[in-house]
Short mmCIF file of C-alpha atoms in Angstrom, two decimals:
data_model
loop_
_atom_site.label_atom_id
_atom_site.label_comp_id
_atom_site.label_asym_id
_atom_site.label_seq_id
_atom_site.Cartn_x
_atom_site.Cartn_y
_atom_site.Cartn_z
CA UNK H 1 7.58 -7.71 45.32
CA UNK H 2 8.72 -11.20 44.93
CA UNK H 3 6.20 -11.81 41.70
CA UNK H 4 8.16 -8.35 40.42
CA UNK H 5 11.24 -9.76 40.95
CA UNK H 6 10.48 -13.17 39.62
CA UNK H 7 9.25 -11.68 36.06
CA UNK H 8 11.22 -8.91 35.48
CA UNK H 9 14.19 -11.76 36.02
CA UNK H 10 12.97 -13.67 33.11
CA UNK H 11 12.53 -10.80 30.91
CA UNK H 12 15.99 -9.15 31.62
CA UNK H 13 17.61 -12.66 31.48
CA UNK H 14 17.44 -12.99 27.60
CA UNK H 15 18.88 -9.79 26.96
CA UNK H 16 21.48 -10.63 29.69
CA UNK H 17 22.81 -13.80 28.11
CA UNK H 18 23.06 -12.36 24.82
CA UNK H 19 25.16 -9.05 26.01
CA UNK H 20 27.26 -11.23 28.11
CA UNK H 21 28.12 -13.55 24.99
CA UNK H 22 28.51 -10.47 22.42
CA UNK H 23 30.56 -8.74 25.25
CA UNK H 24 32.79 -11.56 25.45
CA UNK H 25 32.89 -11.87 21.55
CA UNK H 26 34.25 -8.37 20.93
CA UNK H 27 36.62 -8.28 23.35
CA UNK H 28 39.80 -6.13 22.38
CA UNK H 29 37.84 -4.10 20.38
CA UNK H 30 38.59 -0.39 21.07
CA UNK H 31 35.75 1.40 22.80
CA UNK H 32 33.89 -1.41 23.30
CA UNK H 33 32.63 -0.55 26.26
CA UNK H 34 30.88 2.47 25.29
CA UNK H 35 29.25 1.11 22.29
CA UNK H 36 27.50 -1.67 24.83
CA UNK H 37 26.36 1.00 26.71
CA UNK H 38 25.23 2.93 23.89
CA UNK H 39 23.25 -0.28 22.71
CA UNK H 40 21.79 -0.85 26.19
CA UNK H 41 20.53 3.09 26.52
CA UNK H 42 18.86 2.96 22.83
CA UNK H 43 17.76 0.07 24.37
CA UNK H 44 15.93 1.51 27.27
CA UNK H 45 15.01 4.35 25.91
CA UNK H 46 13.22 2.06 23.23
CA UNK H 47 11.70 0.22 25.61
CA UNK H 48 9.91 3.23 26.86
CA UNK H 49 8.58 4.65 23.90
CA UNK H 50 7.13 1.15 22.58
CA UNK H 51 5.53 0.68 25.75
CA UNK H 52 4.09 3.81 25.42
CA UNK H 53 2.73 3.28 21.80
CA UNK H 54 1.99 -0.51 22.76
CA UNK H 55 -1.85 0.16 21.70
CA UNK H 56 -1.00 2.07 18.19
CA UNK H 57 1.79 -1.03 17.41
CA UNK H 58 -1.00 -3.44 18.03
CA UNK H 59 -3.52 -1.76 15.93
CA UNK H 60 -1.56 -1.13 13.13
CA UNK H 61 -1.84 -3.89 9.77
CA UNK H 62 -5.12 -4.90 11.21
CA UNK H 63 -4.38 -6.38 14.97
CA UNK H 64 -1.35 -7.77 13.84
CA UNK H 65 0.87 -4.91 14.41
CA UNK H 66 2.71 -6.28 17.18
CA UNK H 67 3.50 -9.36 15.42
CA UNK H 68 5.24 -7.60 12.03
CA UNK H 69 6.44 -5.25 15.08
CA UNK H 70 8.35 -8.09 16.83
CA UNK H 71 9.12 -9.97 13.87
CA UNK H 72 11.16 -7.14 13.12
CA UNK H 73 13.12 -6.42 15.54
CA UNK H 74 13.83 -10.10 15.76
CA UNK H 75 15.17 -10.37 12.01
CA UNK H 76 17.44 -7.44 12.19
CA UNK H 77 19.34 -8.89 15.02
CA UNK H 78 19.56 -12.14 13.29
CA UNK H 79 21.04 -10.23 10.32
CA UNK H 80 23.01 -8.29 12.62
CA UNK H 81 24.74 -11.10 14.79
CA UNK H 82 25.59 -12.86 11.51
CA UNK H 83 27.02 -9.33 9.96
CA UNK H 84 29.37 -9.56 13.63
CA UNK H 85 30.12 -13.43 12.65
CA UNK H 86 31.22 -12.84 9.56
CA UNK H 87 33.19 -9.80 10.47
CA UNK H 88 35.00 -11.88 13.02
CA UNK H 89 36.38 -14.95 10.35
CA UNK H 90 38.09 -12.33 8.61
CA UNK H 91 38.79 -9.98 11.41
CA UNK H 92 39.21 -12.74 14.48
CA UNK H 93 42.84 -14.09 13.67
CA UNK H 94 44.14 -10.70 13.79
CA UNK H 95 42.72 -10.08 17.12
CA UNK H 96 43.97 -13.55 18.62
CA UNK H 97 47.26 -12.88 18.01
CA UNK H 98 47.17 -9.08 19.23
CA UNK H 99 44.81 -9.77 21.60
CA UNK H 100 44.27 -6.57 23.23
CA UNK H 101 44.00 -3.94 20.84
CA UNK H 102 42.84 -4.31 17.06
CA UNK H 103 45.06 -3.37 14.44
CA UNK H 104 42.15 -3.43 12.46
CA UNK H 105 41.10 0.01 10.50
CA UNK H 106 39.29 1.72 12.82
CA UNK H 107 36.20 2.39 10.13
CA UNK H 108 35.86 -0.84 9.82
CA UNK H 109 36.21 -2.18 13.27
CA UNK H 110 33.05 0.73 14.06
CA UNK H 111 30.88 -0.64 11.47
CA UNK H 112 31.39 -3.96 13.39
CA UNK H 113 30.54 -2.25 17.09
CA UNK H 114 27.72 -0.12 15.94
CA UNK H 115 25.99 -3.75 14.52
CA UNK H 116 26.77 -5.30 17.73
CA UNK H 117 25.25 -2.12 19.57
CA UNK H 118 22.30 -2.48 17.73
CA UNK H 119 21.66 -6.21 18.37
CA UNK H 120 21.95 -5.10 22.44
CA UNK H 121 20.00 -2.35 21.81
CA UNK H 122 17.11 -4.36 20.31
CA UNK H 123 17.45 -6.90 23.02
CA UNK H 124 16.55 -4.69 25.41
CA UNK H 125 14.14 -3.30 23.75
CA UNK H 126 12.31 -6.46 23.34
CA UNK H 127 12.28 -7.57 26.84
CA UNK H 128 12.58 -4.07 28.24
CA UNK H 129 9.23 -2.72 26.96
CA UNK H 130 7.37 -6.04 28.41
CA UNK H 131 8.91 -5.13 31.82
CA UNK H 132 8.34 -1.55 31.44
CA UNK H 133 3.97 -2.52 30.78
CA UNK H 134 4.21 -4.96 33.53
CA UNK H 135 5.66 -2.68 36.47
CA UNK H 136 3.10 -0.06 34.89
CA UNK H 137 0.20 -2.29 35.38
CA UNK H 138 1.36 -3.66 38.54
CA UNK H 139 1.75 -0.44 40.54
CA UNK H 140 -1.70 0.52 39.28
CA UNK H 141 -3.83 -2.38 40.21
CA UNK H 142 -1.93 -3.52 43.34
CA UNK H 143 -2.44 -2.91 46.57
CA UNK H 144 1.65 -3.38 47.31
CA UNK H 145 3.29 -0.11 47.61
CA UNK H 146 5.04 1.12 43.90
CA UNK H 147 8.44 1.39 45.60
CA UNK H 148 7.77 -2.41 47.10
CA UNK H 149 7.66 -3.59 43.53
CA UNK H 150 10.53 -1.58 41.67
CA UNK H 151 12.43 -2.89 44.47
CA UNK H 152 11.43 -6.66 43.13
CA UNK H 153 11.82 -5.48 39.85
CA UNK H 154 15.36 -4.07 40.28
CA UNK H 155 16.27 -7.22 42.29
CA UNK H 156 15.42 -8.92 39.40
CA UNK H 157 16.62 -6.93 36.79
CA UNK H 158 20.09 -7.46 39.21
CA UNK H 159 20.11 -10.97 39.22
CA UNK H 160 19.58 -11.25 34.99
CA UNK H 161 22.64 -9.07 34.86
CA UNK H 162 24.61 -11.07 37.10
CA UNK H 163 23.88 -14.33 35.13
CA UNK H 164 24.91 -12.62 32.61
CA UNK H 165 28.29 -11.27 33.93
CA UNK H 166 28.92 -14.69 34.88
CA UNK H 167 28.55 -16.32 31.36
CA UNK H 168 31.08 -13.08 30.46
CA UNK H 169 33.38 -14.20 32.57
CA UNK H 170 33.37 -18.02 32.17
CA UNK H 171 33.64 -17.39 28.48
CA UNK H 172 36.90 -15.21 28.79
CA UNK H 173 38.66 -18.40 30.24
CA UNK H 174 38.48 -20.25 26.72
CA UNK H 175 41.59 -20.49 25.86
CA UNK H 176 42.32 -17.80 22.67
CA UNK H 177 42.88 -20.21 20.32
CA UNK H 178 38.73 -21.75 20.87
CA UNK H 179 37.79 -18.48 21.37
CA UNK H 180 36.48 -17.04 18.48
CA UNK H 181 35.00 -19.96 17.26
CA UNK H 182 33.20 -20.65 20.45
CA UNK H 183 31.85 -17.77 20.33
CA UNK H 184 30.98 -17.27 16.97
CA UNK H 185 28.88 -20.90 17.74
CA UNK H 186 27.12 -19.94 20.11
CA UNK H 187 26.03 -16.17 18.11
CA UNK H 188 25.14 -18.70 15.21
CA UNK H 189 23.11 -21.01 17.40
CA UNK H 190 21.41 -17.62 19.08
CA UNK H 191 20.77 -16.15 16.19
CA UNK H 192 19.07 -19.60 14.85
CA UNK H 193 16.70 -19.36 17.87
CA UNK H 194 15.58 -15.53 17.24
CA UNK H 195 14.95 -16.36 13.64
CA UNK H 196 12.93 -19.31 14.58
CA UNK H 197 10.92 -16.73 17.29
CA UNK H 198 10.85 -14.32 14.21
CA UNK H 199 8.70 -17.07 12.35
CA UNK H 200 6.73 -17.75 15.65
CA UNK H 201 5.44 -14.24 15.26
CA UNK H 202 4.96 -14.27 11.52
CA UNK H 203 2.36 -17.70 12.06
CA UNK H 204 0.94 -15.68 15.39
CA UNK H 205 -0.44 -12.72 12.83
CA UNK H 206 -1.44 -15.59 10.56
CA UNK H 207 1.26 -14.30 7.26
CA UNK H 208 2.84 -17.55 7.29
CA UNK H 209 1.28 -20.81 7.82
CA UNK H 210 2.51 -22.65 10.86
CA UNK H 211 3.73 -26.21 9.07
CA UNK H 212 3.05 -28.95 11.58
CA UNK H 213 1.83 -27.46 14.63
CA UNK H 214 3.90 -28.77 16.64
CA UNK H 215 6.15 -30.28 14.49
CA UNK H 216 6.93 -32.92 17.80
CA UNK H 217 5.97 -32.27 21.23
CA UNK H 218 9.27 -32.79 23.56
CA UNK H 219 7.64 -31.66 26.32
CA UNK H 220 7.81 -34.39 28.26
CA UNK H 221 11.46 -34.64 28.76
CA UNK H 222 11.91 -30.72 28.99
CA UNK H 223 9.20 -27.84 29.04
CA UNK H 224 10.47 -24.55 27.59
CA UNK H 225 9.53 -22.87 31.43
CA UNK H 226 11.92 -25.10 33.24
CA UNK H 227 15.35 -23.51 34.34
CA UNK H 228 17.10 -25.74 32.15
CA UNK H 229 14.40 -25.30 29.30
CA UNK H 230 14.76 -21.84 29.16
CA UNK H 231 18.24 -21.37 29.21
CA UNK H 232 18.07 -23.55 26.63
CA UNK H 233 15.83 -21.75 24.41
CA UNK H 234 17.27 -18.29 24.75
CA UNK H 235 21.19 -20.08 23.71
CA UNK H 236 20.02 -22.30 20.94
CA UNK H 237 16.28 -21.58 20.47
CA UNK H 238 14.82 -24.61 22.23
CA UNK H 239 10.84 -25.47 21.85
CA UNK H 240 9.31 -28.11 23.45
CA UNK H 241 6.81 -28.29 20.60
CA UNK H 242 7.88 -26.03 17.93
CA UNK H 243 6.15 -25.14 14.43
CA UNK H 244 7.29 -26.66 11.39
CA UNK H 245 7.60 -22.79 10.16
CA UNK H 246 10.02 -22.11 12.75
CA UNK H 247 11.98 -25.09 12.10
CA UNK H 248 12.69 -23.74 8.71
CA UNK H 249 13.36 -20.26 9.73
CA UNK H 250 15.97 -21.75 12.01
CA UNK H 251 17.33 -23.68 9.39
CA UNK H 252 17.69 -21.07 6.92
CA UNK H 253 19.39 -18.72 9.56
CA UNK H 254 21.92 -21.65 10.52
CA UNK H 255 23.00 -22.12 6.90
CA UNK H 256 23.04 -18.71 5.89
CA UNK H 257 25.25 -17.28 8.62
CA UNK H 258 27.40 -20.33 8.39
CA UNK H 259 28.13 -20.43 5.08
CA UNK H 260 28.64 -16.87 4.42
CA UNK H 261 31.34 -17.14 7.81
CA UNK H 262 33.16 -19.68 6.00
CA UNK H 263 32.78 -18.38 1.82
CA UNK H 264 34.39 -15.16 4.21
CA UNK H 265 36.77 -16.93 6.09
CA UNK H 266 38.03 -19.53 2.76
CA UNK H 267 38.57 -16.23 0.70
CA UNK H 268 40.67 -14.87 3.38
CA UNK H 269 42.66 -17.74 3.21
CA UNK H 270 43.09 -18.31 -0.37
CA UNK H 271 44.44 -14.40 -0.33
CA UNK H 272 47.00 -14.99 1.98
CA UNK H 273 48.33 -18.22 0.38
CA UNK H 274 48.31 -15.76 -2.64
CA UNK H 275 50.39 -13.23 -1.09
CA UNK H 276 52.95 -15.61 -0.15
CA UNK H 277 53.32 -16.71 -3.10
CA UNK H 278 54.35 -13.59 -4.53
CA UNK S 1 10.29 -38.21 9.50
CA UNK S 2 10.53 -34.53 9.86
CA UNK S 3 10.78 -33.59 6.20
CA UNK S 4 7.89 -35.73 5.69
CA UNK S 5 5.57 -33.77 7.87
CA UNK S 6 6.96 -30.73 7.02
CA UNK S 7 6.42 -31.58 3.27
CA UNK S 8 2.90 -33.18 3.96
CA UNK S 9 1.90 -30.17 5.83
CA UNK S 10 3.11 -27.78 2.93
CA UNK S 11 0.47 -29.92 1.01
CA UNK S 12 -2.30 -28.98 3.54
CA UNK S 13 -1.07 -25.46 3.40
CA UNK S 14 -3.59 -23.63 1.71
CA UNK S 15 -5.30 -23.06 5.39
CA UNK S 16 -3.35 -20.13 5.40
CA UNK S 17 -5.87 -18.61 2.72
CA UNK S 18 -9.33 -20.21 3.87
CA UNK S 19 -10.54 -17.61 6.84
CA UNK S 20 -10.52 -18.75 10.30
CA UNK S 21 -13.45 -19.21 13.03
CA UNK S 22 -13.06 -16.95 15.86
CA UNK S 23 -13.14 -18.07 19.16
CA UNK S 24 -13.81 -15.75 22.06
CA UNK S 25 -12.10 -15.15 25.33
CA UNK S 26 -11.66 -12.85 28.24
CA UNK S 27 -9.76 -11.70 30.45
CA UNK S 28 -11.70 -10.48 33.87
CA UNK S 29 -10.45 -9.79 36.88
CA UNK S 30 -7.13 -11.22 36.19
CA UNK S 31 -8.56 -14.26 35.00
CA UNK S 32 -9.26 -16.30 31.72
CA UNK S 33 -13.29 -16.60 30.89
CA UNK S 34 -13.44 -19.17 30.16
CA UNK S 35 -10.64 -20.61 30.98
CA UNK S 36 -11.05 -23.72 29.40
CA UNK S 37 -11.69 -23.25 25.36
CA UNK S 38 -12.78 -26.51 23.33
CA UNK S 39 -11.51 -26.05 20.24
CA UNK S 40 -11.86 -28.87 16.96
CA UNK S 41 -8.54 -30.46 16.01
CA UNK S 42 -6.88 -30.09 12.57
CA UNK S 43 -8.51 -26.48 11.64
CA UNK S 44 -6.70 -23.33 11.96
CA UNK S 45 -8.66 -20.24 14.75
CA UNK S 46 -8.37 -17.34 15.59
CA UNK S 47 -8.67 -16.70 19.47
CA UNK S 48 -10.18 -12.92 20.13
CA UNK S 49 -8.63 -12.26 23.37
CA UNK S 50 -10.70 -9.52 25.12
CA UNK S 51 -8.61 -7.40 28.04
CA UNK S 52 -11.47 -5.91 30.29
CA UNK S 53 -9.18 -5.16 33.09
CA UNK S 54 -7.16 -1.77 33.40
CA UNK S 55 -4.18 -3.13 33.65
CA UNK S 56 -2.49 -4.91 30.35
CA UNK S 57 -1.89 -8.35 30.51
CA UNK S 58 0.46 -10.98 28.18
CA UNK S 59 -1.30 -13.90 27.04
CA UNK S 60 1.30 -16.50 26.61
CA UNK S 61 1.58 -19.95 26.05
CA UNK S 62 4.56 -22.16 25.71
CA UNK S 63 2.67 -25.41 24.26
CA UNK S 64 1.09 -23.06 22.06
CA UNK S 65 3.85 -20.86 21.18
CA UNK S 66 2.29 -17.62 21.38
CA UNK S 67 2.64 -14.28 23.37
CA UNK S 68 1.04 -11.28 22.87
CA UNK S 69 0.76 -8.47 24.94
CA UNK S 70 -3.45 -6.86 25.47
CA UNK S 71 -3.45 -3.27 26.48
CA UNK S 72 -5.97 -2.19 28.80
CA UNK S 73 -9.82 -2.40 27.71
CA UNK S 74 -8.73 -3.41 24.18
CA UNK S 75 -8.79 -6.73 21.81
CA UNK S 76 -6.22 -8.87 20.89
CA UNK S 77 -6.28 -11.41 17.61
CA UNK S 78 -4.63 -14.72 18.02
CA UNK S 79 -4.07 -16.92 15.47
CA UNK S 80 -3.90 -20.76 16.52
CA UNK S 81 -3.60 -23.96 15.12
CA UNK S 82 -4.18 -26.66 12.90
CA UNK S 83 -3.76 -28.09 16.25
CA UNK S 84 -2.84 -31.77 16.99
CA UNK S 85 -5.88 -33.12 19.56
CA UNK S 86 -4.51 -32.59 22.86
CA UNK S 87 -4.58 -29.49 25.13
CA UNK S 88 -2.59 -26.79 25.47
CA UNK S 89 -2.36 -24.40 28.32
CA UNK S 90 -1.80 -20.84 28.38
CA UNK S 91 -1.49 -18.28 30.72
CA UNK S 92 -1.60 -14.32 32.13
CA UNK S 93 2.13 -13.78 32.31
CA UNK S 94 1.56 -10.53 34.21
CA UNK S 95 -0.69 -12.21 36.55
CA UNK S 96 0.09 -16.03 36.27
CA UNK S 97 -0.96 -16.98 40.11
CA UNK S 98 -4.94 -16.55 38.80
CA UNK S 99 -4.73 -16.27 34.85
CA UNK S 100 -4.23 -19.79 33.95
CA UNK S 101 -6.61 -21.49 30.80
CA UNK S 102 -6.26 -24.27 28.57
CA UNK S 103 -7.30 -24.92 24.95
CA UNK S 104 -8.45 -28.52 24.24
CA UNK S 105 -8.06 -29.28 20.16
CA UNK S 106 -10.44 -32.41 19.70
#
């Protein structure tokens, strides 16, 4: 029960963290609340049917389906979270100073929720289908009783969501005026991370070479397991000895995302000045 | 000093097209055999990561920087390296009290 508990904790807490911080990001956004939801159902759901299908995703482009299969799902929520980041520099200003409710066109402010139910949704299904294979294989082969470990593994799945409620809540006391741009960091710095798992997946099925492998080893100051290493890698994509391959992927992501935010967020600006003006 | 290896590396790249050795493992009983892997330094492998349990397992490895889930009965490819000497562990992540191996690059 305790080993349930213990994993499925780990596995929920990535998709935790993220939901907490998106949660937190889109905050005054009508209906935001049931677009979460939505994400986290697709999510579950997801996580189902892929453990189901595990063995056909793995034998698919010659043992390397899982890889392309992760890979993914990891590069549309990159592209996704930096869709919601750019969204918010022209959209974020506007909701500071209403704060509650979005004046926003409602077509546009859906576009924006259904992107940030689709980056939930694929966290879940990333971690979720893991989970889903491991409480499978545990109730099988163990001698504990099955309702011993769902027990652990909804403890655990409990505690990820807590953490996670948590980093909702301590983010809501930024004061409006950091807001968005804290938040919008951290996204970026996420987002950096998955892309740099993305290429982690692409050197696993051997379509990209690795670069350096590792590109340093900082493993003796802080291994990715740790508590603190961990948390670390799911907020800014911390490796103890990452690939040069995954360097670059993070890299690119980083620049990308932040420069189209600010192109965004400049043009914005020079458009008001020119309505002033006039 | 990062750019450097990163460029130097791209120079060594064209491992990516030369085929890789194969290097076998399995997973019995909830265990890596065997579970330590001697491996030569500086060439890219493949690790063929046989599942004979019924249960799946996820062979993952944070030094390495791989996870991959193994369905029951079935094979898993791996793709590892150039790796600096050193070791690496790895482990079951389904069943990490027994499935614990390391791969030692020399």
């Amino acid at each position: 029960m305790f080993g349930a508990a213990i994993i499925i904790f780990r596995e929920s807490l990535e998709a935790a963290l993220l939901i907490g911080i998106i949660a937190a990001a889109t905050r005054g956004l009508a209906r935001r609340d049931r677009w979460l939801l939505l994400g986290i159902g697709a999510g579950l759901a997801g996580s189902l049917l892929v453990a189901a299908a595990t063995q056909t995703i793995a034998e698919l482009a010659d043992g390397a389906g899982q890889e392309l299969f992760n890979a993914a799902v990891l590069g549309i929520a990159v592209v996704m979270i930096g869709w919601h980041n750019v969204w918010m520099a022209s959209h974020g200003k506007e909701m500071a100073g209403k704060a509650r409710q979005v004046g926003a066109d409602v077509k546009s402010g859906r576009q924006e929720l259904s992107a940030v139910a689709a980056v939930v949704a694929l966290a879940v299904l990333r971690e979720g289908s893991e989970s889903v294979l491991f409480l499978q294989g545990m109730t099988a082969a163990s001698n504990e009783s099955g309702s011993a470990i769902l027990a652990g593994g909804a403890f655990g799945l409990a505690a990820g969501a807590a953490l996670g409620f948590i980093v909702y809540r301590g983010l809501l006391r930024i004061p409006l005026r950091w807001f968005f741009a804290a938040t919008s960091t951290l996204l970026l710095l996420l987002a950096a991370g998955l892309a740099s798992q993305m290429a982690k997946f692409l050197v696993q099925g051997d379509f990209l070479p690795s670069l350096a492998a590792p590109a340093w080893d900082t493993s003796a100051l802080l291994t990715t397991d740790s508590a603190l290493g961990t948390a670390l890698h799911v907020l800014v994509g911390y490796d103890a000895r990452p690939a040069g391959m995954q360097l670059l992927f993070y890299a690119i992501a980083l620049v990308a995302i932040a420069s189209a935010t600010l192109w965004v967020r400049r043009r914005d600006g020079a458009a008001l000045r020119l309505h002033a003006q006039h | 000093m990062l750019l450097r290896a990163l460029l130097l590396s791209a120079l060594l790249v064209s491992t990516a097209a030369v085929a890789a050795d194969a290097v076998p493992l399995a997973i019995k009983d909830h265990r890596f055999v065997p579970a330590e892997v001697k491996v030569p330094a500086n060439t890219k492998l493949k690790l063929i990561v046989e599942n004979q349990d019924a249960t799946p397992e996820e062979f993952e490895s944070h030094d390495l920087n791989r996870e991959k889930v193994i369905a029951p009965h079935s094979k898993a490819t791996i793709f590892i390296g150039p790796l600096k000497p050193g070791s690496y562990k790895f482990f079951g992540e389904f069943n990490q009290s027994t499935a614990q191996g390391v791969v030692i690059a020399e």
